[in-house]
Tab-separated table of N, CA and C in Angstrom:
chain	number	residue	atom	x	y	z
A	20	MET	N	-59.481	45.179	-3.625
A	20	MET	CA	-59.833	44.768	-2.321
A	20	MET	C	-58.881	43.467	-1.857
A	21	ILE	N	-58.844	42.538	-2.680
A	21	ILE	CA	-58.138	41.383	-2.307
A	21	ILE	C	-56.766	41.673	-2.407
A	22	LYS	N	-56.096	42.486	-3.257
A	22	LYS	CA	-54.666	42.978	-3.191
A	22	LYS	C	-54.424	43.661	-1.887
A	23	SER	N	-55.355	44.526	-1.350
A	23	SER	CA	-55.199	45.210	-0.102
A	23	SER	C	-55.008	44.141	1.042
A	24	ILE	N	-55.963	43.192	1.037
A	24	ILE	CA	-55.884	42.184	2.114
A	24	ILE	C	-54.580	41.353	2.136
A	25	VAL	N	-54.137	40.983	0.734
A	25	VAL	CA	-52.791	40.115	0.667
A	25	VAL	C	-51.667	41.015	1.203
A	26	PHE	N	-51.651	42.380	0.721
A	26	PHE	CA	-50.680	43.207	1.129
A	26	PHE	C	-50.596	43.365	2.701
A	27	LEU	N	-51.861	43.613	3.316
A	27	LEU	CA	-51.857	43.703	4.826
A	27	LEU	C	-51.346	42.533	5.392
A	28	PHE	N	-51.613	41.300	4.971
A	28	PHE	CA	-51.215	39.950	5.446
A	28	PHE	C	-49.673	39.872	5.430
A	29	LEU	N	-49.171	40.185	4.158
A	29	LEU	CA	-47.745	40.181	4.027
A	29	LEU	C	-46.944	41.139	4.984
A	30	ILE	N	-47.530	42.332	5.218
A	30	ILE	CA	-46.688	43.245	5.927
A	30	ILE	C	-46.807	42.951	7.439
A	31	MET	N	-47.888	42.379	7.838
A	31	MET	CA	-48.092	41.967	9.250
A	31	MET	C	-47.345	40.722	9.552
A	32	ASN	N	-47.092	39.790	8.650
A	32	ASN	CA	-46.436	38.644	8.843
A	32	ASN	C	-44.968	38.609	8.526
A	33	ASN	N	-44.376	39.645	7.860
A	33	ASN	CA	-43.030	39.875	7.506
A	33	ASN	C	-42.408	41.071	7.933
A	34	PRO	N	-42.695	41.667	9.232
A	34	PRO	CA	-41.953	42.879	9.519
A	34	PRO	C	-40.548	42.666	9.598
A	35	ILE	N	-39.716	43.645	9.130
A	35	ILE	CA	-38.252	43.470	8.901
A	35	ILE	C	-37.545	43.187	10.214
A	36	GLU	N	-38.014	43.761	11.331
A	36	GLU	CA	-37.323	43.431	12.590
A	36	GLU	C	-37.522	41.948	12.943
A	37	GLY	N	-38.403	41.141	12.326
A	37	GLY	CA	-38.453	39.746	12.705
A	37	GLY	C	-37.349	38.981	11.916
A	38	PHE	N	-36.708	39.583	10.955
A	38	PHE	CA	-35.644	38.794	10.209
A	38	PHE	C	-34.303	38.623	11.171
A	39	LEU	N	-34.154	39.508	12.113
A	39	LEU	CA	-32.932	39.290	12.926
A	39	LEU	C	-32.796	37.857	13.492
A	40	GLY	N	-31.690	37.293	13.473
A	40	GLY	CA	-31.531	35.834	14.093
A	40	GLY	C	-31.795	34.774	13.007
A	41	LEU	N	-32.479	35.111	11.929
A	41	LEU	CA	-32.794	34.151	10.920
A	41	LEU	C	-31.626	33.955	10.084
A	42	ASN	N	-31.469	32.721	9.416
A	42	ASN	CA	-30.380	32.445	8.523
A	42	ASN	C	-30.772	33.109	7.366
A	43	ILE	N	-29.952	33.676	6.537
A	43	ILE	CA	-30.163	34.350	5.291
A	43	ILE	C	-31.038	33.506	4.361
A	44	SER	N	-30.869	32.239	4.317
A	44	SER	CA	-31.546	31.289	3.470
A	44	SER	C	-33.057	31.146	3.839
A	45	GLU	N	-33.520	31.585	5.134
A	45	GLU	CA	-34.712	31.564	5.649
A	45	GLU	C	-35.633	32.821	5.238
A	46	LEU	N	-34.946	33.828	4.672
A	46	LEU	CA	-35.565	35.046	4.496
A	46	LEU	C	-36.792	34.840	3.425
A	47	PRO	N	-37.959	35.360	3.682
A	47	PRO	CA	-39.057	35.239	2.793
A	47	PRO	C	-38.950	35.909	1.496
A	48	TYR	N	-37.820	36.679	1.171
A	48	TYR	CA	-37.593	37.334	-0.011
A	48	TYR	C	-36.177	37.146	-0.679
A	49	PRO	N	-36.121	37.228	-1.945
A	49	PRO	CA	-34.694	37.020	-2.576
A	49	PRO	C	-33.701	38.096	-2.115
A	50	ALA	N	-32.554	37.671	-1.635
A	50	ALA	CA	-31.507	38.608	-1.167
A	50	ALA	C	-30.337	38.442	-2.160
A	51	ILE	N	-29.875	39.598	-2.602
A	51	ILE	CA	-28.629	39.568	-3.481
A	51	ILE	C	-27.402	39.961	-2.744
A	52	GLU	N	-26.415	39.110	-2.650
A	52	GLU	CA	-25.073	39.344	-2.005
A	52	GLU	C	-24.428	40.421	-2.681
A	53	MET	N	-24.032	41.534	-1.875
A	53	MET	CA	-23.324	42.642	-2.395
A	53	MET	C	-21.822	42.601	-2.081
A	54	ASP	N	-21.532	42.194	-0.905
A	54	ASP	CA	-20.146	42.237	-0.356
A	54	ASP	C	-20.005	41.259	0.608
A	55	SER	N	-18.541	40.846	0.670
A	55	SER	CA	-18.186	39.838	1.740
A	55	SER	C	-16.883	40.307	2.273
A	56	GLU	N	-16.727	40.494	3.615
A	56	GLU	CA	-15.500	40.885	4.158
A	56	GLU	C	-15.283	40.262	5.597
A	57	GLU	N	-14.132	39.456	5.703
A	57	GLU	CA	-13.874	38.955	7.098
A	57	GLU	C	-15.040	38.096	7.675
A	58	GLY	N	-15.792	37.419	6.899
A	58	GLY	CA	-16.933	36.523	7.314
A	58	GLY	C	-18.115	37.252	7.405
A	59	ILE	N	-18.267	38.442	7.322
A	59	ILE	CA	-19.513	39.217	7.277
A	59	ILE	C	-19.876	39.375	5.775
A	60	LYS	N	-21.070	39.054	5.500
A	60	LYS	CA	-21.769	39.297	4.129
A	60	LYS	C	-22.718	40.327	4.239
A	61	THR	N	-22.796	41.031	3.172
A	61	THR	CA	-23.867	42.146	3.029
A	61	THR	C	-24.780	41.729	1.809
A	62	TYR	N	-25.981	41.946	2.119
A	62	TYR	CA	-27.067	41.552	1.108
A	62	TYR	C	-28.002	42.786	0.898
A	63	VAL	N	-28.672	42.768	-0.190
A	63	VAL	CA	-29.610	43.763	-0.474
A	63	VAL	C	-30.969	42.977	-0.884
A	64	VAL	N	-32.096	43.445	-0.327
A	64	VAL	CA	-33.423	43.018	-0.768
A	64	VAL	C	-34.132	44.255	-1.192
A	65	SER	N	-34.736	44.130	-2.487
A	65	SER	CA	-35.449	45.301	-2.921
A	65	SER	C	-36.590	44.922	-3.572
A	66	ASP	N	-37.389	45.981	-3.957
A	66	ASP	CA	-38.713	45.684	-4.829
A	66	ASP	C	-39.630	44.646	-4.165
A	67	GLN	N	-39.555	44.639	-2.939
A	67	GLN	CA	-40.613	43.867	-2.113
A	67	GLN	C	-41.382	44.623	-1.210
A	68	GLU	N	-42.528	44.093	-0.731
A	68	GLU	CA	-43.366	44.786	0.103
A	68	GLU	C	-43.097	44.472	1.591
A	69	MET	N	-42.413	45.327	2.253
A	69	MET	CA	-41.957	44.974	3.572
A	69	MET	C	-42.278	46.217	4.463
A	70	VAL	N	-42.264	45.984	5.790
A	70	VAL	CA	-42.795	47.076	6.687
A	70	VAL	C	-41.991	47.063	7.957
A	71	PHE	N	-41.807	48.359	8.524
A	71	PHE	CA	-41.248	48.426	9.903
A	71	PHE	C	-42.395	49.254	10.677
A	72	LEU	N	-42.932	48.634	11.598
A	72	LEU	CA	-44.050	49.387	12.398
A	72	LEU	C	-44.968	50.172	11.538
A	73	PHE	N	-45.617	49.482	10.512
A	73	PHE	CA	-46.770	50.004	9.579
A	73	PHE	C	-46.046	50.927	8.645
A	74	LYS	N	-44.793	51.198	8.478
A	74	LYS	CA	-44.298	52.162	7.526
A	74	LYS	C	-43.566	51.227	6.437
A	75	GLU	N	-44.054	51.363	5.131
A	75	GLU	CA	-43.615	50.586	4.022
A	75	GLU	C	-42.117	50.792	3.867
A	76	VAL	N	-41.444	49.801	3.492
A	76	VAL	CA	-39.990	49.775	3.221
A	76	VAL	C	-39.796	48.937	1.826
A	77	SER	N	-39.069	49.623	1.020
A	77	SER	CA	-38.901	48.807	-0.351
A	77	SER	C	-37.520	48.318	-0.557
A	78	LEU	N	-36.607	48.797	0.325
A	78	LEU	CA	-35.127	48.341	0.159
A	78	LEU	C	-34.647	48.175	1.463
A	79	ILE	N	-33.969	46.989	1.867
A	79	ILE	CA	-33.297	46.786	3.070
A	79	ILE	C	-31.804	46.268	2.860
A	80	ILE	N	-30.925	46.651	3.690
A	80	ILE	CA	-29.382	46.028	3.633
A	80	ILE	C	-29.431	45.250	4.784
A	81	ILE	N	-28.899	44.040	4.568
A	81	ILE	CA	-28.683	42.886	5.593
A	81	ILE	C	-27.272	42.606	5.809
A	82	GLU	N	-26.780	42.432	7.131
A	82	GLU	CA	-25.565	41.930	7.157
A	82	GLU	C	-25.614	40.646	7.958
A	83	THR	N	-24.858	39.660	7.625
A	83	THR	CA	-24.918	38.434	8.270
A	83	THR	C	-23.478	38.112	8.880
A	84	ASP	N	-23.460	37.118	9.827
A	84	ASP	CA	-22.214	36.651	10.371
A	84	ASP	C	-21.593	35.537	9.476
A	85	ASN	N	-20.637	34.893	9.846
A	85	ASN	CA	-19.892	33.916	9.095
A	85	ASN	C	-20.762	32.596	8.858
A	86	LYS	N	-21.840	32.477	9.763
A	86	LYS	CA	-22.814	31.373	9.663
A	86	LYS	C	-24.056	31.724	8.877
A	87	GLY	N	-24.145	32.916	8.371
A	87	GLY	CA	-25.288	33.450	7.535
A	87	GLY	C	-26.419	33.870	8.493
A	88	ILE	N	-26.264	34.033	9.659
A	88	ILE	CA	-27.216	34.521	10.647
A	88	ILE	C	-27.381	35.964	10.548
A	89	ILE	N	-28.580	36.500	10.296
A	89	ILE	CA	-28.768	37.920	10.129
A	89	ILE	C	-28.552	38.591	11.500
A	90	LYS	N	-27.653	39.661	11.458
A	90	LYS	CA	-27.298	40.381	12.484
A	90	LYS	C	-27.650	41.851	12.496
A	91	SER	N	-27.766	42.468	11.292
A	91	SER	CA	-28.098	43.789	11.113
A	91	SER	C	-29.007	44.040	9.819
A	92	ILE	N	-30.031	44.913	10.212
A	92	ILE	CA	-30.907	45.310	9.030
A	92	ILE	C	-30.896	46.873	9.086
A	93	SER	N	-30.851	47.395	7.777
A	93	SER	CA	-30.928	48.977	7.702
A	93	SER	C	-31.761	49.397	6.389
A	94	THR	N	-32.360	50.463	6.562
A	94	THR	CA	-33.178	51.008	5.458
A	94	THR	C	-33.284	52.419	5.517
A	95	ASP	N	-33.666	53.202	4.506
A	95	ASP	CA	-33.984	54.564	4.525
A	95	ASP	C	-35.475	54.927	4.264
A	96	PHE	N	-35.978	55.797	4.938
A	96	PHE	CA	-37.209	56.376	4.699
A	96	PHE	C	-37.011	57.760	4.050
A	97	LYS	N	-37.650	57.881	2.853
A	97	LYS	CA	-37.398	59.058	2.110
A	97	LYS	C	-38.172	60.380	2.698
A	98	GLU	N	-38.229	60.469	3.864
A	98	GLU	CA	-38.938	61.423	4.643
A	98	GLU	C	-38.479	61.537	6.146
A	99	ILE	N	-38.698	62.735	6.761
A	99	ILE	CA	-38.377	62.794	8.086
A	99	ILE	C	-39.587	62.086	8.858
A	100	ILE	N	-39.295	61.189	9.869
A	100	ILE	CA	-40.350	60.726	10.663
A	100	ILE	C	-41.109	61.818	11.520
A	101	ASP	N	-42.459	61.709	11.400
A	101	ASP	CA	-43.264	62.905	12.026
A	101	ASP	C	-43.559	62.361	13.487
A	102	GLU	N	-44.172	63.279	14.157
A	102	GLU	CA	-44.517	63.137	15.593
A	102	GLU	C	-45.526	62.036	15.737
A	103	ASP	N	-46.553	61.819	14.823
A	103	ASP	CA	-47.519	60.741	14.967
A	103	ASP	C	-46.811	59.481	14.811
A	104	TYR	N	-45.833	59.244	13.910
A	104	TYR	CA	-45.062	58.017	13.747
A	104	TYR	C	-44.261	57.906	15.010
A	105	TYR	N	-43.509	58.961	15.515
A	105	TYR	CA	-42.865	58.806	16.696
A	105	TYR	C	-43.597	58.307	17.896
A	106	LYS	N	-44.822	58.693	17.862
A	106	LYS	CA	-45.778	58.348	19.029
A	106	LYS	C	-46.135	56.829	18.884
A	107	ASP	N	-46.371	56.507	17.643
A	107	ASP	CA	-46.572	54.888	17.401
A	107	ASP	C	-45.377	54.194	17.779
A	108	LEU	N	-44.119	54.576	17.546
A	108	LEU	CA	-42.821	53.990	17.997
A	108	LEU	C	-42.872	53.911	19.562
A	109	VAL	N	-43.214	55.010	20.187
A	109	VAL	CA	-43.173	54.933	21.730
A	109	VAL	C	-44.171	53.953	22.201
A	110	ASP	N	-45.479	54.060	21.622
A	110	ASP	CA	-46.372	52.973	21.939
A	110	ASP	C	-45.994	51.608	21.909
A	111	LYS	N	-45.156	51.288	20.798
A	111	LYS	CA	-44.878	49.942	20.541
A	111	LYS	C	-43.589	49.569	21.283
A	112	LEU	N	-42.622	50.560	21.347
A	112	LEU	CA	-41.209	50.125	21.825
A	112	LEU	C	-41.009	50.659	23.258
A	113	GLY	N	-41.818	51.690	23.652
A	113	GLY	CA	-41.639	52.297	24.929
A	113	GLY	C	-40.727	53.591	24.803
A	114	LYS	N	-40.531	54.297	25.805
A	114	LYS	CA	-39.730	55.462	25.772
A	114	LYS	C	-38.327	55.180	25.260
A	115	PRO	N	-37.762	56.024	24.315
A	115	PRO	CA	-36.419	55.719	23.771
A	115	PRO	C	-35.359	55.693	24.832
A	116	ASP	N	-34.287	55.029	24.752
A	116	ASP	CA	-33.170	55.114	25.805
A	116	ASP	C	-32.399	56.266	25.597
A	117	GLN	N	-32.432	56.720	24.253
A	117	GLN	CA	-31.530	57.903	23.947
A	117	GLN	C	-32.395	58.671	22.893
A	118	ILE	N	-32.415	60.052	22.976
A	118	ILE	CA	-32.914	60.914	21.941
A	118	ILE	C	-32.033	62.218	21.890
A	119	LYS	N	-31.321	62.286	20.847
A	119	LYS	CA	-30.258	63.380	21.013
A	119	LYS	C	-30.268	64.315	19.732
A	120	LYS	N	-29.831	65.448	19.904
A	120	LYS	CA	-29.632	66.550	18.972
A	120	LYS	C	-28.194	67.105	19.012
A	121	MET	N	-27.801	67.664	17.996
A	121	MET	CA	-26.479	68.352	17.867
A	121	MET	C	-26.622	69.632	18.677
A	122	SER	N	-25.794	69.802	19.755
A	122	SER	CA	-25.883	71.056	20.501
A	122	SER	C	-24.835	72.091	19.974
A	123	ALA	N	-23.697	71.599	19.536
A	123	ALA	CA	-22.601	72.484	19.102
A	123	ALA	C	-21.772	71.785	18.029
A	124	ILE	N	-21.418	72.543	16.978
A	124	ILE	CA	-20.521	71.864	16.007
A	124	ILE	C	-19.161	72.308	16.437
A	125	ILE	N	-18.140	71.296	16.343
A	125	ILE	CA	-16.808	71.566	16.664
A	125	ILE	C	-16.008	71.788	15.322
A	126	ASN	N	-16.388	70.914	14.425
A	126	ASN	CA	-15.551	70.941	13.144
A	126	ASN	C	-16.424	70.394	12.008
A	127	GLU	N	-16.210	70.953	10.806
A	127	GLU	CA	-16.983	70.521	9.742
A	127	GLU	C	-15.997	70.540	8.438
A	128	ASP	N	-15.956	69.306	7.767
A	128	ASP	CA	-14.971	69.160	6.744
A	128	ASP	C	-15.740	68.575	5.462
A	129	SER	N	-15.273	69.049	4.229
A	129	SER	CA	-15.938	68.547	3.053
A	129	SER	C	-14.826	68.036	2.182
A	130	GLU	N	-15.165	67.014	1.456
A	130	GLU	CA	-14.147	66.465	0.514
A	130	GLU	C	-14.920	66.091	-0.818
A	131	VAL	N	-14.276	66.270	-1.956
A	131	VAL	CA	-14.933	65.809	-3.259
A	131	VAL	C	-14.329	64.434	-3.483
A	132	LEU	N	-15.201	63.542	-3.630
A	132	LEU	CA	-14.829	62.238	-3.986
A	132	LEU	C	-14.553	62.029	-5.480
A	133	ASP	N	-13.938	60.860	-5.793
A	133	ASP	CA	-13.660	60.549	-7.149
A	133	ASP	C	-14.887	60.577	-7.946
A	134	SER	N	-16.024	60.144	-7.372
A	134	SER	CA	-17.268	59.948	-8.079
A	134	SER	C	-17.863	61.382	-8.418
A	135	GLY	N	-17.202	62.481	-7.790
A	135	GLY	CA	-17.754	63.811	-8.115
A	135	GLY	C	-18.607	64.376	-6.969
A	136	ASN	N	-19.155	63.399	-6.098
A	136	ASN	CA	-19.941	63.721	-4.915
A	136	ASN	C	-19.151	64.387	-3.939
A	137	THR	N	-19.727	65.177	-3.088
A	137	THR	CA	-19.071	65.716	-1.911
A	137	THR	C	-19.468	65.082	-0.667
A	138	ALA	N	-18.581	64.708	0.117
A	138	ALA	CA	-18.799	64.091	1.491
A	138	ALA	C	-18.524	65.144	2.393
A	139	ILE	N	-19.428	65.261	3.438
A	139	ILE	CA	-19.284	66.261	4.447
A	139	ILE	C	-19.281	65.581	5.819
A	140	SER	N	-18.328	65.894	6.531
A	140	SER	CA	-18.183	65.318	7.900
A	140	SER	C	-18.359	66.293	8.961
A	141	THR	N	-19.196	66.122	9.933
A	141	THR	CA	-19.310	67.068	10.970
A	141	THR	C	-19.076	66.460	12.337
A	142	THR	N	-18.438	67.130	13.233
A	142	THR	CA	-18.068	66.698	14.463
A	142	THR	C	-18.685	67.611	15.450
A	143	GLY	N	-19.389	67.191	16.476
A	143	GLY	CA	-19.991	68.042	17.367
A	143	GLY	C	-20.379	67.400	18.677
A	144	TYR	N	-21.194	68.188	19.584
A	144	TYR	CA	-21.626	67.677	20.913
A	144	TYR	C	-23.003	67.221	20.735
A	145	LEU	N	-23.381	66.194	21.336
A	145	LEU	CA	-24.719	65.757	21.347
A	145	LEU	C	-25.320	66.101	22.842
A	146	GLU	N	-26.740	66.435	22.818
A	146	GLU	CA	-27.374	66.478	24.083
A	146	GLU	C	-28.654	65.990	23.950
A	147	GLU	N	-29.279	65.444	25.155
A	147	GLU	CA	-30.465	64.895	25.149
A	147	GLU	C	-31.579	65.993	24.850
A	148	CYS	N	-32.660	65.573	24.132
A	148	CYS	CA	-33.666	66.457	23.713
A	148	CYS	C	-34.999	65.706	23.706
A	149	GLN	N	-35.969	66.425	23.225
A	149	GLN	CA	-37.371	65.899	23.018
A	149	GLN	C	-37.540	65.814	21.568
A	150	PHE	N	-38.582	65.130	21.090
A	150	PHE	CA	-38.904	64.840	19.782
A	150	PHE	C	-39.018	66.270	18.950
A	151	VAL	N	-39.714	67.199	19.697
A	151	VAL	CA	-40.121	68.531	19.084
A	151	VAL	C	-38.822	69.272	18.771
A	152	ASP	N	-37.606	68.970	19.402
A	152	ASP	CA	-36.463	69.593	19.199
A	152	ASP	C	-35.681	69.194	18.031
A	153	LYS	N	-36.241	68.291	17.182
A	153	LYS	CA	-35.652	68.007	15.932
A	153	LYS	C	-34.329	67.035	16.190
A	154	PRO	N	-34.539	65.879	16.837
A	154	PRO	CA	-33.341	65.025	17.194
A	154	PRO	C	-32.630	64.578	15.960
A	155	MET	N	-31.332	64.217	16.192
A	155	MET	CA	-30.562	63.672	15.144
A	155	MET	C	-30.584	61.969	15.211
A	156	PHE	N	-30.636	61.432	16.521
A	156	PHE	CA	-30.628	60.160	16.790
A	156	PHE	C	-31.747	59.708	17.899
A	157	ILE	N	-32.415	58.756	17.520
A	157	ILE	CA	-33.391	58.168	18.556
A	157	ILE	C	-32.924	56.720	18.556
A	158	LYS	N	-32.790	56.200	19.882
A	158	LYS	CA	-32.194	54.836	19.946
A	158	LYS	C	-32.998	54.071	21.179
A	159	TRP	N	-33.419	52.905	20.789
A	159	TRP	CA	-34.088	52.005	21.750
A	159	TRP	C	-33.157	50.747	21.900
A	160	ASN	N	-32.789	50.392	23.176
A	160	ASN	CA	-32.129	49.187	23.553
A	160	ASN	C	-33.185	48.241	23.962
A	161	LYS	N	-33.373	47.314	23.190
A	161	LYS	CA	-34.406	46.205	23.596
A	161	LYS	C	-33.609	45.031	24.040
A	162	LEU	N	-34.118	44.000	24.576
A	162	LEU	CA	-33.571	42.843	25.107
A	162	LEU	C	-32.584	42.143	24.065
A	163	ASP	N	-33.106	42.004	22.910
A	163	ASP	CA	-32.393	41.302	21.777
A	163	ASP	C	-32.006	42.113	20.577
A	164	LYS	N	-32.281	43.442	20.598
A	164	LYS	CA	-31.882	44.239	19.407
A	164	LYS	C	-31.905	45.717	20.029
A	165	ASP	N	-31.045	46.447	19.094
A	165	ASP	CA	-30.990	47.838	19.252
A	165	ASP	C	-31.606	48.475	17.960
A	166	ILE	N	-32.401	49.464	18.178
A	166	ILE	CA	-33.085	50.096	17.058
A	166	ILE	C	-32.705	51.513	17.086
A	167	VAL	N	-32.128	52.053	16.004
A	167	VAL	CA	-31.570	53.376	15.770
A	167	VAL	C	-32.051	54.078	14.744
A	168	PHE	N	-32.759	55.169	14.935
A	168	PHE	CA	-33.176	56.117	13.765
A	168	PHE	C	-32.122	57.374	13.781
A	169	SER	N	-31.543	57.464	12.676
A	169	SER	CA	-30.685	58.687	12.356
A	169	SER	C	-31.500	59.621	11.486
A	170	ILE	N	-31.752	60.717	11.881
A	170	ILE	CA	-32.628	61.701	11.152
A	170	ILE	C	-31.803	62.795	10.533
A	171	PHE	N	-31.882	62.911	9.118
A	171	PHE	CA	-31.134	63.940	8.480
A	171	PHE	C	-32.059	64.989	8.059
A	172	HIS	N	-32.404	66.072	8.881
A	172	HIS	CA	-33.384	67.040	8.580
A	172	HIS	C	-33.034	67.898	7.265
A	173	ASP	N	-31.753	68.096	7.106
A	173	ASP	CA	-31.459	68.901	5.889
A	173	ASP	C	-31.637	68.187	4.666
A	174	GLN	N	-31.608	66.846	4.685
A	174	GLN	CA	-31.672	65.976	3.391
A	174	GLN	C	-33.004	65.448	3.335
A	175	GLY	N	-33.836	65.523	4.328
A	175	GLY	CA	-35.194	65.178	4.375
A	175	GLY	C	-35.432	63.648	4.347
A	176	ASN	N	-34.549	62.858	5.096
A	176	ASN	CA	-34.658	61.475	5.156
A	176	ASN	C	-34.266	60.941	6.507
A	177	THR	N	-34.655	59.833	6.844
A	177	THR	CA	-34.435	58.971	7.948
A	177	THR	C	-33.849	57.696	7.846
A	178	HIS	N	-32.727	57.365	8.410
A	178	HIS	CA	-32.164	56.065	8.228
A	178	HIS	C	-32.500	55.201	9.540
A	179	LEU	N	-32.782	54.063	9.405
A	179	LEU	CA	-33.016	53.054	10.375
A	179	LEU	C	-32.073	51.933	10.427
A	180	THR	N	-31.498	51.593	11.650
A	180	THR	CA	-30.721	50.423	11.729
A	180	THR	C	-31.194	49.556	12.843
A	181	ILE	N	-31.352	48.350	12.634
A	181	ILE	CA	-31.797	47.386	13.688
A	181	ILE	C	-30.631	46.381	13.795
A	182	ASN	N	-30.013	46.337	14.962
A	182	ASN	CA	-28.895	45.410	15.200
A	182	ASN	C	-29.195	44.356	16.247
A	183	SER	N	-28.791	43.145	16.036
A	183	SER	CA	-28.907	42.131	17.062
A	183	SER	C	-28.012	42.488	18.215
A	184	SER	N	-28.417	42.561	19.578
A	184	SER	CA	-27.573	42.863	20.678
A	184	SER	C	-27.017	41.618	21.373
A	185	GLU	N	-27.264	40.548	20.635
A	185	GLU	CA	-26.751	39.151	21.204
A	185	GLU	C	-25.369	38.902	20.750
């Protein structure tokens, strides 16, 4: 019971979208620097109990500017977001500014990488749709941030990116 209360306190007080604008040194979790390029540093935070709108997140990727200010946060959900979660998002964030699906594929290329993995690149046309149409992208433009869900139905996962729009 106490562990549940502590977990609820942590997730309510450390939602990942609240990290935007903080200095990386102010993050309430240990962050490991992974990359640095032209003043932009990339960090990973893992094995922590974090949340985005009541959905647990165990790993986030953070990008900072040259002053260490967090400008971007991304994570993956190992599932497709369902209609109930989408409704929760709409209740919290309002109607999305964009919700799009692939309407036609123009070109599809695949390439075997040195690692042995295959990278597939698809080019196509996007069109506005409803959630029931299985969108690929859902985007909210808020005053200080952009929130984008990229939904990979064929892979069974959803990628979330939150960027500072300042």
